[in-house]
Amino acid sequence: MESRYKSYKNIENLKDYIGETITLNGWVHNKTEKGKLVFIMLRDGSGFVQCVVFKGNVSEEIFENAKRLTQETSISLTGSVREDNRAPGGFEIDVTDLKIYHLAKDYPITPKEHGDAFLLENRHLWLRSSKQMAIMRVRAAVIKAIRDFFDGNGFKLMDSPILTPSACEGTSTLFETKYFDLGSAYLSQSGQLYAEASCMALGKVYTFGPTFRAERSKTRKHLTEFWMVEPEMPFFDLNDDMDLAEDLVEYIVRYCLKTCQKELEVLERDTTKLEKIKRPFYRMSYTEAVDWLHKNNIPLKKKIDGQEVDILPFPWGEDFGAVQEEAIMEQFDKPCIIHRYPAEAKAFYMKRDPENPKVVLAMDMLAPEKSGEIIGGSQREDDYDALYQRIVEHNLPLEAFQWYLDLRKYGSVPHSGFGLGVERTVKWITGAAHIRETIPFPRMIYRIVP
RNA sequence: UCCUGAGUAGCUCAGCUGGUUAGAGCAUCUGACUGUUAAUCAGAGGGUCGGGGGUUCAAGUCCCUCCUCAGGAGCCA
């Protein structure tokens, strides 16, 4: 493509330049000297390539400069591209010219092992490591897949506000901030309520953005700031909702398999497990899941007076914890949707099942390989009186939900939606050890820097 | 918030029952080598043992306290 700005050749396209002399810009990932040879592993963001400087091929000055190179020094180098099976990646550059932009000194991250705390403190530099780069590239692919899927299926993007006047669900804790003379505003913990309003205007919509939860949780599945995509569809019932969730997840996985082979290889991900992710996924109701727990003697683990006790059989009505989720998922090689949860355990806006008022038309999708919940969704309550009563029952401020109740006053329709957590999806697909590795700059309870 | 564990060189760690001048590997610097790819070999520099207090002739080591970090639970995407 002709462009008005400088365009450089990229390492990922090297196979198009075999035999040509090209200039590459990048950073020194590693360097080894061997007498009259200097090997430079060059990184440019698109990939890595080994470059060889031979004393006999360059001037004294260039060779001395090659010997001075340190890890993460930024350089521009020129040389011919050659296939070579001695080089990692299969290509090599015979360097004829070398220019140093900036000589880096004492780069803290070495090719050896490092601890988690150290790497997190140096997240701004850790991102340059090959595995972190690969995860970020998969993340970009996951987000692209999500947008392509919705844009290609008649959805409109309708962004929800990040500053909100009050809780969407009332349950989770919110980050609070001052808002001029209007008192407090809160960082959004879900765009759903606004997506519901949007879908009554534009039909199928999705909202995509950061979400904030001030929960004091400290696990490898939680961030205080994470990205969520939330589709909302008028005239969809719970079954349509579940079908859409399956289609989306299948599309994301297939897109990553198609476009991120190299990245998944760097991450040593077993892609045969991802190849199996095809519809139909598994489905069971909450009640069926509880029956299964009974049959397999899986207890409810509860803390009473600081003592952990096992309760058998698992009592109907209790929410599943990590123990139950993992036990259920162990039998599956594909995601499983669990639907129709006890009403008490779930949010106020979820519609009761007309066939069993003790449960709501909600669903969670659990991913295999101990990846946990990646989707939570429901059919929404569309009856004005029922919703009004729920808001009162949950002790939520009625005046804050007046606009939301309006949606049930002016042409209410059955509608459904769900939220998919981007980082949890990336964690599952990449096999990353911790969710903090799936977002460029993670925000966690005890870390906000860098 | 609760439970568990850890803080010693730039990094990853060892350091016994309290006992001379606190160690190793990597990284850094100097030198050797035309195939390294976490190179190898030879040499050099590098320490407030997380902070504070206490016990003792003597504390990295024992006690108290505070701080920081990690893992797990609950909550959730």
PDB file of C-alpha atoms (C1' of nucleotides) in Angstrom, chain A residues 30 32-33 35-36 39 50 54 86 88 92 112-115 118 213 216-220 222-223 373-375 424 434 436 446, chain B residues 1-3 10-13 25-29 32-40 68-77:
ATOM      1  CA  ASN A  30      19.469 -10.909  22.532  1.00  0.00           C
ATOM      2  CA  THR A  32      25.817 -13.460  21.294  1.00  0.00           C
ATOM      3  CA  GLU A  33      29.370 -12.980  20.141  1.00  0.00           C
ATOM      4  CA  GLY A  35      34.882 -14.282  17.609  1.00  0.00           C
ATOM      5  CA  LYS A  36      34.427 -12.703  14.205  1.00  0.00           C
ATOM      6  CA  PHE A  39      24.464 -12.823  16.287  1.00  0.00           C
ATOM      7  CA  GLN A  50      18.379 -13.652  13.723  1.00  0.00           C
ATOM      8  CA  PHE A  54      30.528 -11.076  10.069  1.00  0.00           C
ATOM      9  CA  ARG A  86      20.384 -22.995  11.530  1.00  0.00           C
ATOM     10  CA  PRO A  88      15.330 -19.982  14.719  1.00  0.00           C
ATOM     11  CA  GLU A  92      18.467 -14.957   8.666  1.00  0.00           C
ATOM     12  CA  LYS A 112      16.493 -16.187  32.767  1.00  0.00           C
ATOM     13  CA  GLU A 113      13.681 -16.773  35.247  1.00  0.00           C
ATOM     14  CA  HIS A 114      11.990 -13.967  37.143  1.00  0.00           C
ATOM     15  CA  GLY A 115       9.404 -13.804  39.890  1.00  0.00           C
ATOM     16  CA  PHE A 118       9.291  -8.347  39.662  1.00  0.00           C
ATOM     17  CA  ARG A 213     -15.553  -3.990  40.023  1.00  0.00           C
ATOM     18  CA  ARG A 216     -11.717  -7.320  47.080  1.00  0.00           C
ATOM     19  CA  SER A 217     -11.043 -10.553  45.273  1.00  0.00           C
ATOM     20  CA  LYS A 218      -7.553 -11.873  44.871  1.00  0.00           C
ATOM     21  CA  THR A 219      -7.444 -14.810  42.488  1.00  0.00           C
ATOM     22  CA  ARG A 220      -6.002 -15.627  39.087  1.00  0.00           C
ATOM     23  CA  HIS A 222     -10.112 -11.487  38.728  1.00  0.00           C
ATOM     24  CA  LEU A 223      -9.186  -7.977  37.720  1.00  0.00           C
ATOM     25  CA  GLU A 373     -17.138 -18.806  33.830  1.00  0.00           C
ATOM     26  CA  ILE A 374     -16.640 -16.757  30.672  1.00  0.00           C
ATOM     27  CA  ILE A 375     -20.266 -15.741  30.033  1.00  0.00           C
ATOM     28  CA  ARG A 424     -11.130 -14.783  30.777  1.00  0.00           C
ATOM     29  CA  HIS A 434      -2.954 -15.790  35.368  1.00  0.00           C
ATOM     30  CA  ARG A 436      -3.067 -10.458  34.698  1.00  0.00           C
ATOM     31  CA  TYR A 446      -2.942  -4.606  45.399  1.00  0.00           C
TER      32      TYR A 446
ATOM     33  C1'   U B   1     -12.097  -9.553  54.085  1.00  0.00           C
ATOM     34  C1'   C B   2     -10.244 -14.524  55.761  1.00  0.00           C
ATOM     35  C1'   C B   3      -6.432 -18.573  55.551  1.00  0.00           C
ATOM     36  C1'   G B  10      20.145  -5.829  39.183  1.00  0.00           C
ATOM     37  C1'   C B  11      17.453 -11.058  38.792  1.00  0.00           C
ATOM     38  C1'   U B  12      16.603 -16.342  40.722  1.00  0.00           C
ATOM     39  C1'   C B  13      18.039 -18.486  45.087  1.00  0.00           C
ATOM     40  C1'   G B  25      24.195 -19.099  38.918  1.00  0.00           C
ATOM     41  C1'   C B  26      22.533 -15.441  35.569  1.00  0.00           C
ATOM     42  C1'   A B  27      22.996 -10.161  34.301  1.00  0.00           C
ATOM     43  C1'   U B  28      27.002  -6.078  33.949  1.00  0.00           C
ATOM     44  C1'   C B  29      32.328  -4.859  32.654  1.00  0.00           C
ATOM     45  C1'   A B  32      39.447 -15.358  23.789  1.00  0.00           C
ATOM     46  C1'   C B  33      36.683 -17.903  19.846  1.00  0.00           C
ATOM     47  C1'   U B  34      33.369 -18.149  12.121  1.00  0.00           C
ATOM     48  C1'   G B  35      27.427 -20.876  13.947  1.00  0.00           C
ATOM     49  C1'   U B  36      25.595 -18.844  18.611  1.00  0.00           C
ATOM     50  C1'   U B  37      20.372 -19.292  19.490  1.00  0.00           C
ATOM     51  C1'   A B  38      19.214 -19.341  28.133  1.00  0.00           C
ATOM     52  C1'   A B  39      26.617 -20.162  23.965  1.00  0.00           C
ATOM     53  C1'   U B  40      31.301 -21.617  26.244  1.00  0.00           C
ATOM     54  C1'   U B  68       5.507  -5.252  50.974  1.00  0.00           C
ATOM     55  C1'   C B  69       4.503  -9.317  47.786  1.00  0.00           C
ATOM     56  C1'   A B  70       2.635 -14.168  46.181  1.00  0.00           C
ATOM     57  C1'   G B  71      -0.915 -18.419  46.401  1.00  0.00           C
ATOM     58  C1'   G B  72      -5.869 -19.970  47.795  1.00  0.00           C
ATOM     59  C1'   A B  73     -11.186 -19.011  49.514  1.00  0.00           C
ATOM     60  C1'   G B  74     -15.638 -16.102  49.013  1.00  0.00           C
ATOM     61  C1'   C B  75     -17.774 -12.710  45.149  1.00  0.00           C
ATOM     62  C1'   C B  76     -18.066 -12.475  39.977  1.00  0.00           C
ATOM     63  C1'   A B  77     -16.969 -11.776  33.604  1.00  0.00           C
TER      64        A B  77
END
